[in-house]
mmCIF file of C-alpha atoms and ligand atoms in Angstrom:
data_model
loop_
_atom_site.group_PDB
_atom_site.id
_atom_site.type_symbol
_atom_site.label_atom_id
_atom_site.label_comp_id
_atom_site.label_asym_id
_atom_site.label_seq_id
_atom_site.Cartn_x
_atom_site.Cartn_y
_atom_site.Cartn_z
ATOM 1 C CA MET A 1 -0.054 0.144 0.370
ATOM 2 C CA ASP A 2 0.625 3.438 -0.775
ATOM 3 C CA GLU A 3 1.934 5.504 2.116
ATOM 4 C CA ARG A 4 3.698 8.579 1.311
ATOM 5 C CA VAL A 5 2.674 11.857 3.311
ATOM 6 C CA THR A 6 2.398 15.059 0.474
ATOM 7 C CA THR A 7 3.125 18.387 2.825
ATOM 8 C CA THR A 8 1.679 21.852 1.546
ATOM 9 C CA GLU A 9 1.776 25.214 3.102
ATOM 10 C CA GLU A 10 -1.614 24.611 4.587
ATOM 11 C CA GLY A 11 0.504 21.523 6.401
ATOM 12 C CA PRO A 12 0.203 17.203 6.111
ATOM 13 C CA THR A 13 -2.544 16.612 3.547
ATOM 14 C CA LYS A 14 -3.202 12.427 2.983
ATOM 15 C CA LYS A 15 -3.994 10.629 -0.140
ATOM 16 C CA SER A 16 -6.966 8.809 -0.160
ATOM 17 C CA THR A 17 -5.058 5.408 -0.054
ATOM 18 C CA VAL A 18 -2.129 6.927 2.773
ATOM 19 C CA THR A 19 -1.680 4.708 5.852
ATOM 20 C CA ALA A 20 1.669 5.770 7.339
ATOM 21 C CA LYS A 21 1.006 7.060 11.262
ATOM 22 C CA PRO A 22 1.967 10.897 11.327
ATOM 23 C CA PRO A 23 5.437 11.651 13.527
ATOM 24 C CA PRO A 24 5.411 13.005 16.801
ATOM 25 C CA LEU A 25 5.947 15.561 15.838
ATOM 26 C CA GLU A 26 6.327 17.330 12.625
ATOM 27 C CA VAL A 27 7.683 20.931 12.253
ATOM 28 C CA HIS A 28 7.773 22.956 8.317
ATOM 29 C CA ASP A 29 9.763 25.982 6.774
ATOM 30 C CA LEU A 30 9.225 28.032 10.296
ATOM 31 C CA THR A 31 10.210 30.926 11.313
ATOM 32 C CA VAL A 32 9.512 32.895 14.403
ATOM 33 C CA ALA A 33 9.875 36.437 15.608
ATOM 34 C CA TYR A 34 9.281 38.921 17.939
ATOM 35 C CA HIS A 35 8.260 42.068 17.748
ATOM 36 C CA ARG A 36 8.637 41.377 13.519
ATOM 37 C CA ARG A 37 12.274 40.207 14.622
ATOM 38 C CA PRO A 38 12.492 36.748 13.517
ATOM 39 C CA VAL A 39 15.642 34.835 16.290
ATOM 40 C CA LEU A 40 13.887 31.465 14.162
ATOM 41 C CA TRP A 41 13.913 30.465 10.529
ATOM 42 C CA ASP A 42 14.832 27.676 8.025
ATOM 43 C CA ILE A 43 13.791 25.481 10.677
ATOM 44 C CA ASP A 44 12.322 22.230 8.953
ATOM 45 C CA PHE A 45 12.358 18.531 10.734
ATOM 46 C CA ALA A 46 10.482 15.633 11.914
ATOM 47 C CA VAL A 47 11.086 13.587 14.753
ATOM 48 C CA PRO A 48 10.324 9.621 14.867
ATOM 49 C CA LYS A 49 9.208 7.691 17.132
ATOM 50 C CA GLY A 50 10.365 6.966 19.878
ATOM 51 C CA ARG A 51 14.155 9.139 19.940
ATOM 52 C CA LEU A 52 15.228 11.405 22.532
ATOM 53 C CA VAL A 53 16.027 13.843 20.658
ATOM 54 C CA GLY A 54 18.561 17.361 22.583
ATOM 55 C CA ILE A 55 18.114 20.483 20.446
ATOM 56 C CA ILE A 56 21.896 22.464 21.347
ATOM 57 C CA GLY A 57 22.610 26.020 21.132
ATOM 58 C CA PRO A 58 23.929 28.766 22.180
ATOM 59 C CA ASN A 59 22.433 30.820 24.513
ATOM 60 C CA GLY A 60 19.312 33.801 22.617
ATOM 61 C CA SER A 61 19.733 31.223 19.377
ATOM 62 C CA GLY A 62 15.820 30.354 20.286
ATOM 63 C CA LYS A 63 15.985 27.019 21.859
ATOM 64 C CA THR A 64 12.943 27.500 24.537
ATOM 65 C CA THR A 65 11.010 29.692 21.529
ATOM 66 C CA LEU A 66 10.793 26.878 19.575
ATOM 67 C CA VAL A 67 10.320 24.148 22.701
ATOM 68 C CA LYS A 68 7.060 27.184 22.989
ATOM 69 C CA ALA A 69 6.110 27.350 18.707
ATOM 70 C CA CYS A 70 5.231 22.792 19.621
ATOM 71 C CA LEU A 71 3.662 23.338 21.642
ATOM 72 C CA GLY A 72 1.227 26.502 20.158
ATOM 73 C CA LEU A 73 2.491 29.290 22.642
ATOM 74 C CA VAL A 74 4.014 31.408 20.607
ATOM 75 C CA PRO A 75 2.757 32.881 17.376
ATOM 76 C CA LEU A 76 4.266 31.509 13.898
ATOM 77 C CA ALA A 77 5.042 34.769 11.655
ATOM 78 C CA SER A 78 5.373 31.819 8.950
ATOM 79 C CA GLY A 79 5.446 27.644 8.118
ATOM 80 C CA TRP A 80 2.890 25.193 11.189
ATOM 81 C CA VAL A 81 3.722 22.082 13.062
ATOM 82 C CA ARG A 82 2.744 19.340 13.819
ATOM 83 C CA CYS A 83 2.415 17.371 16.216
ATOM 84 C CA PHE A 84 0.933 14.062 15.302
ATOM 85 C CA GLY A 85 -0.747 14.904 12.009
ATOM 86 C CA LYS A 86 -2.222 17.135 14.122
ATOM 87 C CA GLN A 87 -2.895 21.542 15.863
ATOM 88 C CA PRO A 88 -0.457 21.604 18.747
ATOM 89 C CA SER A 89 -3.567 22.835 20.467
ATOM 90 C CA GLU A 90 -5.848 19.902 20.045
ATOM 91 C CA GLN A 91 -2.567 18.037 21.514
ATOM 92 C CA ARG A 92 -2.299 18.793 24.501
ATOM 93 C CA LYS A 93 -2.992 16.079 26.650
ATOM 94 C CA ARG A 94 -0.814 14.144 24.500
ATOM 95 C CA VAL A 95 2.158 16.332 24.799
ATOM 96 C CA GLY A 96 4.113 16.856 27.989
ATOM 97 C CA TYR A 97 5.909 20.263 29.131
ATOM 98 C CA VAL A 98 8.850 21.157 30.789
ATOM 99 C CA PRO A 99 9.167 24.944 30.865
ATOM 100 C CA GLN A 100 12.571 26.467 31.361
ATOM 101 C CA ARG A 101 13.656 27.478 36.128
ATOM 102 C CA GLU A 102 13.105 30.412 34.895
ATOM 103 C CA SER A 103 10.606 31.154 33.375
ATOM 104 C CA VAL A 104 7.780 29.427 35.760
ATOM 105 C CA ASP A 105 6.692 31.714 39.768
ATOM 106 C CA TRP A 106 8.284 29.583 41.933
ATOM 107 C CA ASP A 107 6.923 31.781 44.723
ATOM 108 C CA PHE A 108 3.551 30.623 43.411
ATOM 109 C CA PRO A 109 1.458 28.995 46.844
ATOM 110 C CA ILE A 110 0.917 25.665 46.136
ATOM 111 C CA ASP A 111 2.102 22.261 47.031
ATOM 112 C CA ALA A 112 4.697 19.766 45.056
ATOM 113 C CA ILE A 113 1.408 17.286 45.178
ATOM 114 C CA ASP A 114 -0.702 19.573 43.895
ATOM 115 C CA VAL A 115 1.897 20.551 41.236
ATOM 116 C CA VAL A 116 2.233 16.840 39.682
ATOM 117 C CA MET A 117 -1.695 16.968 39.528
ATOM 118 C CA MET A 118 -1.956 20.070 37.711
ATOM 119 C CA GLY A 119 -0.172 17.313 35.027
ATOM 120 C CA ARG A 120 -3.216 15.000 35.881
ATOM 121 C CA TYR A 121 -5.868 18.410 34.735
ATOM 122 C CA GLY A 122 -5.996 17.469 30.819
ATOM 123 C CA GLY A 123 -6.366 13.548 31.227
ATOM 124 C CA LEU A 124 -9.821 14.243 33.769
ATOM 125 C CA GLY A 125 -12.497 17.253 31.148
ATOM 126 C CA TRP A 126 -13.541 19.601 32.320
ATOM 127 C CA PHE A 127 -14.715 20.400 36.873
ATOM 128 C CA ARG A 128 -13.757 17.109 37.730
ATOM 129 C CA LYS A 129 -11.962 17.211 40.492
ATOM 130 C CA PRO A 130 -8.951 15.224 40.787
ATOM 131 C CA GLY A 131 -9.916 12.303 43.019
ATOM 132 C CA SER A 132 -7.839 9.861 45.145
ATOM 133 C CA LYS A 133 -7.206 7.796 41.503
ATOM 134 C CA GLU A 134 -5.318 10.825 41.049
ATOM 135 C CA ARG A 135 -3.758 12.267 43.577
ATOM 136 C CA LYS A 136 -2.841 8.566 43.309
ATOM 137 C CA ILE A 137 -0.741 8.681 40.564
ATOM 138 C CA ALA A 138 0.965 12.285 40.969
ATOM 139 C CA GLY A 139 2.672 10.493 43.869
ATOM 140 C CA GLU A 140 4.042 7.978 42.527
ATOM 141 C CA CYS A 141 5.300 10.485 39.577
ATOM 142 C CA LEU A 142 7.183 11.902 43.305
ATOM 143 C CA ARG A 143 8.384 8.614 44.058
ATOM 144 C CA LYS A 144 9.750 8.146 40.559
ATOM 145 C CA VAL A 145 11.956 11.156 40.641
ATOM 146 C CA GLY A 146 13.203 10.917 44.758
ATOM 147 C CA MET A 147 10.588 13.481 45.802
ATOM 148 C CA ALA A 148 8.122 11.382 47.504
ATOM 149 C CA ASP A 149 9.199 13.178 50.847
ATOM 150 C CA TYR A 150 7.991 16.077 48.929
ATOM 151 C CA ALA A 151 4.484 15.881 48.598
ATOM 152 C CA LYS A 152 3.602 19.099 51.325
ATOM 153 C CA ARG A 153 5.751 21.180 51.050
ATOM 154 C CA GLN A 154 5.716 24.063 49.059
ATOM 155 C CA ILE A 155 7.269 24.815 45.932
ATOM 156 C CA SER A 156 9.294 27.390 47.136
ATOM 157 C CA GLN A 157 10.526 26.461 49.480
ATOM 158 C CA LEU A 158 12.343 23.749 47.521
ATOM 159 C CA SER A 159 15.888 23.718 46.245
ATOM 160 C CA GLY A 160 16.752 24.382 42.792
ATOM 161 C CA GLY A 161 17.329 21.267 41.765
ATOM 162 C CA GLN A 162 13.905 19.954 43.721
ATOM 163 C CA GLN A 163 11.605 22.306 41.644
ATOM 164 C CA GLN A 164 12.925 21.119 38.849
ATOM 165 C CA ARG A 165 12.397 17.844 39.762
ATOM 166 C CA VAL A 166 8.691 18.421 40.950
ATOM 167 C CA PHE A 167 8.332 19.933 37.167
ATOM 168 C CA LEU A 168 9.189 16.324 35.765
ATOM 169 C CA ALA A 169 6.847 14.869 37.839
ATOM 170 C CA ARG A 170 3.759 16.739 37.016
ATOM 171 C CA ALA A 171 5.366 16.202 32.936
ATOM 172 C CA LEU A 172 5.004 12.343 33.844
ATOM 173 C CA ALA A 173 1.240 12.496 35.312
ATOM 174 C CA GLN A 174 0.628 13.229 31.782
ATOM 175 C CA ARG A 175 1.620 10.254 30.943
ATOM 176 C CA SER A 176 2.219 11.914 27.540
ATOM 177 C CA ASP A 177 3.507 9.855 24.059
ATOM 178 C CA LEU A 178 5.602 13.548 22.607
ATOM 179 C CA TYR A 179 7.725 15.069 25.924
ATOM 180 C CA LEU A 180 9.830 18.823 25.825
ATOM 181 C CA MET A 181 11.984 19.597 28.169
ATOM 182 C CA ASP A 182 13.362 23.125 29.164
ATOM 183 C CA GLU A 183 16.695 22.199 30.115
ATOM 184 C CA PRO A 184 15.397 19.745 32.620
ATOM 185 C CA PHE A 185 19.206 19.090 33.418
ATOM 186 C CA GLN A 186 19.710 22.995 34.361
ATOM 187 C CA GLY A 187 21.583 23.566 38.604
ATOM 188 C CA VAL A 188 20.874 19.768 39.647
ATOM 189 C CA ASP A 189 23.361 17.570 40.874
ATOM 190 C CA ALA A 190 25.111 14.261 39.167
ATOM 191 C CA ALA A 191 23.144 12.155 41.048
ATOM 192 C CA THR A 192 19.851 14.063 40.091
ATOM 193 C CA GLU A 193 21.244 13.937 36.246
ATOM 194 C CA THR A 194 22.334 10.458 36.189
ATOM 195 C CA ALA A 195 18.786 9.453 37.279
ATOM 196 C CA ILE A 196 16.561 12.001 35.343
ATOM 197 C CA VAL A 197 18.389 10.376 32.817
ATOM 198 C CA GLY A 198 16.776 7.291 33.101
ATOM 199 C CA LEU A 199 14.220 8.384 33.242
ATOM 200 C CA LEU A 200 14.135 10.106 29.808
ATOM 201 C CA ASN A 201 15.407 6.212 28.623
ATOM 202 C CA ASP A 202 12.103 4.338 30.919
ATOM 203 C CA ILE A 203 10.247 7.259 29.011
ATOM 204 C CA LYS A 204 11.288 6.059 25.192
ATOM 205 C CA ALA A 205 11.406 2.479 26.076
ATOM 206 C CA GLN A 206 8.059 3.006 26.170
ATOM 207 C CA GLY A 207 8.142 3.670 22.397
ATOM 208 C CA LYS A 208 7.623 7.940 23.796
ATOM 209 C CA THR A 209 9.450 10.862 22.224
ATOM 210 C CA VAL A 210 11.867 13.507 24.383
ATOM 211 C CA LEU A 211 12.663 16.906 23.171
ATOM 212 C CA CYS A 212 15.040 18.306 25.389
ATOM 213 C CA VAL A 213 16.838 22.209 25.302
ATOM 214 C CA HIS A 214 20.814 20.807 25.986
ATOM 215 C CA HIS A 215 23.364 22.131 27.000
ATOM 216 C CA ASP A 216 26.559 20.915 28.741
ATOM 217 C CA LEU A 217 28.134 19.041 25.256
ATOM 218 C CA GLN A 218 29.574 16.767 26.534
ATOM 219 C CA THR A 219 27.479 13.909 26.880
ATOM 220 C CA VAL A 220 25.868 14.517 24.200
ATOM 221 C CA THR A 221 26.542 11.607 22.438
ATOM 222 C CA GLU A 222 25.024 9.613 25.933
ATOM 223 C CA TYR A 223 22.081 10.323 26.056
ATOM 224 C CA PHE A 224 20.326 12.257 22.312
ATOM 225 C CA ASP A 225 19.852 9.844 20.262
ATOM 226 C CA TRP A 226 19.098 11.587 17.745
ATOM 227 C CA VAL A 227 20.383 16.164 17.860
ATOM 228 C CA LEU A 228 18.886 19.755 16.192
ATOM 229 C CA LEU A 229 22.247 22.109 15.944
ATOM 230 C CA LEU A 230 20.369 25.242 16.292
ATOM 231 C CA ASN A 231 22.123 28.567 15.836
ATOM 232 C CA MET A 232 18.125 30.780 14.501
ATOM 233 C CA ARG A 233 18.458 28.905 12.378
ATOM 234 C CA GLN A 234 18.303 25.436 11.930
ATOM 235 C CA ILE A 235 22.392 24.254 11.481
ATOM 236 C CA VAL A 236 20.968 20.223 11.486
ATOM 237 C CA PHE A 237 19.404 17.475 12.425
ATOM 238 C CA GLY A 238 20.164 13.676 12.363
ATOM 239 C CA PRO A 239 21.321 10.970 14.449
ATOM 240 C CA THR A 240 24.321 11.911 16.803
ATOM 241 C CA GLU A 241 26.619 9.958 15.082
ATOM 242 C CA GLU A 242 26.156 11.881 11.927
ATOM 243 C CA VAL A 243 25.394 15.445 11.993
ATOM 244 C CA PHE A 244 27.101 16.508 16.046
ATOM 245 C CA THR A 245 30.441 16.665 13.498
ATOM 246 C CA ASN A 246 33.283 19.538 14.297
ATOM 247 C CA GLU A 247 32.285 21.084 11.618
ATOM 248 C CA ASN A 248 28.640 21.144 12.021
ATOM 249 C CA LEU A 249 29.281 22.484 15.535
ATOM 250 C CA ARG A 250 31.711 24.960 14.303
ATOM 251 C CA ARG A 251 28.733 26.004 11.976
ATOM 252 C CA THR A 252 26.087 26.348 15.689
ATOM 253 C CA TYR A 253 28.720 27.946 17.885
ATOM 254 C CA GLY A 254 31.271 29.742 15.925
ATOM 255 C CA GLY A 255 30.755 32.952 13.427
ATOM 256 C CA ARG A 256 27.229 33.769 15.441
ATOM 257 C CA LEU A 257 27.449 37.815 15.376
ATOM 258 C CA ASN A 258 27.545 36.990 11.740
ATOM 259 C CA ILE A 259 24.550 35.287 11.344
ATOM 260 C CA ILE A 260 22.447 37.496 13.836
ATOM 261 C CA SER A 261 23.157 41.221 12.151
ATOM 262 C CA ASP A 262 23.039 39.904 8.529
ATOM 263 C CA VAL A 263 20.232 36.779 8.373
ATOM 264 C CA ALA A 264 18.604 38.471 10.733
ATOM 265 C CA ASP A 265 18.695 41.370 8.964
ATOM 266 C CA ALA A 266 17.675 39.516 5.519
ATOM 267 C CA VAL A 267 13.980 38.193 6.719
ATOM 268 C CA ALA A 268 12.557 40.723 8.334
ATOM 269 C CA ARG A 269 12.777 42.949 5.432
ATOM 270 C CA LYS A 270 10.760 39.701 3.699
ATOM 271 C CA LEU A 271 8.887 38.852 6.762
ATOM 272 C CA PRO A 272 4.589 38.635 6.157
ATOM 273 C CA ASP A 273 3.126 42.070 8.074
ATOM 274 C CA LYS A 274 0.953 39.276 9.667
ATOM 275 C CA SER A 275 3.773 38.872 12.143
ATOM 276 C CA LYS A 276 4.268 42.486 13.646
ATOM 277 C CA ASP A 277 3.257 43.134 17.856
ATOM 278 C CA LYS A 278 1.515 40.454 17.715
ATOM 279 C CA TRP A 279 3.578 38.837 21.121
ATOM 280 C CA THR A 280 2.029 39.631 24.088
ATOM 281 C CA GLY A 281 4.505 37.320 26.526
HETATM 282 N N1 ATP B 301 8.964 37.082 25.028
HETATM 283 C C1 ATP B 301 10.331 37.723 24.167
HETATM 284 N N2 ATP B 301 9.687 38.761 23.529
HETATM 285 C C2 ATP B 301 10.295 39.653 22.859
HETATM 286 N N3 ATP B 301 12.514 38.726 22.609
HETATM 287 C C3 ATP B 301 11.808 37.956 22.979
HETATM 288 C C4 ATP B 301 11.645 37.368 23.795
HETATM 289 N N4 ATP B 301 12.147 36.051 24.427
HETATM 290 C C5 ATP B 301 13.665 35.357 23.439
HETATM 291 N N5 ATP B 301 13.244 37.019 23.133
HETATM 292 C C6 ATP B 301 14.289 36.404 22.250
HETATM 293 O O1 ATP B 301 14.369 35.553 21.035
HETATM 294 C C7 ATP B 301 15.964 34.685 21.004
HETATM 295 C C8 ATP B 301 15.414 33.750 21.402
HETATM 296 O O2 ATP B 301 15.048 33.158 22.887
HETATM 297 P P1 ATP B 301 15.501 31.877 23.681
HETATM 298 O O3 ATP B 301 14.367 32.391 24.799
HETATM 299 O O4 ATP B 301 14.714 31.487 22.994
HETATM 300 O O5 ATP B 301 17.136 31.234 23.262
HETATM 301 P P2 ATP B 301 17.388 30.204 24.409
HETATM 302 O O6 ATP B 301 18.304 29.548 22.458
HETATM 303 O O7 ATP B 301 16.147 29.597 25.014
HETATM 304 O O8 ATP B 301 18.444 31.120 24.869
HETATM 305 P P3 ATP B 301 18.973 30.240 26.621
HETATM 306 O O9 ATP B 301 20.429 29.406 25.905
HETATM 307 O O10 ATP B 301 18.931 30.889 27.188
HETATM 308 O O11 ATP B 301 18.084 29.637 27.143
HETATM 309 C C9 ATP B 301 17.152 36.705 22.895
HETATM 310 O O12 ATP B 301 17.207 37.352 21.337
HETATM 311 C C10 ATP B 301 16.003 36.418 23.044
HETATM 312 O O13 ATP B 301 16.200 37.605 23.716
HETATM 313 MG MG1 MG B 302 16.224 29.048 26.051
#
């Protein structure tokens, strides 16, 4: 049977005989701009199911913006994103998110267990209060990240690494098929990092897909089987052993100033007006 899927500017369109399952995440010809200034462009990749993918690039290279675009949290200037063949907004239950630490209000008066329960709301439906089943799942997820003893502790009273683990537990509780994690190893000690890597591999073993923003170049080949190298534009995407090369790293981290000043201005001139001042976050 013909399993081809064609893609157009509007999104993937199936041919009449198509049966192939859409990939967990597909990004096509994506451009994102803040206040008309592009911060991401030429982004075009499809993540196969069951991979651990590292998103690698220098500070300000658009990693968080890409993650947010994949979640439908920032407007797109052009291109499209599909999660399992649908708009991100239609797939909230299937996509788990661990935000970058600095973007979270840790003073919000809420216990660790309640943060984790928030990961379950997508599975509950409107107006249903979480019950003992949800609480049990949330407790189990806290245990998996070694935080069971802190269930009733307010999140503002946890250390940075402990807060990070609570957010991982929250994503786990959602029982998603695709996870987007923005620097989950930031601010955790070596033992916690090893534990998180173990969790990621457990998730992968269940046939699920994980994208992780990651900074430590030393551990990339050990942790991730695919990588996306990013510096405002996509440098390369593919299996780690094929694309994580010195030459590609030099293209990602070297000559950055040239990329920003020359290409950003060139793309800005081409941007459609619809991107103007849409961003308010
Ligand atoms: N809300 C915003 N409004 C305007 N510009 C923004 C906004 N958020 C990010 N930017 C800019 O977009 C660019 C990409 O930012 P982004 O946060 O995606 O980078 P990053 O690769 O995640 O960096 P880091 O490694 O520091 O987390 C940066 O130049 C940043 O200043
Ligand atoms: Mg970031």
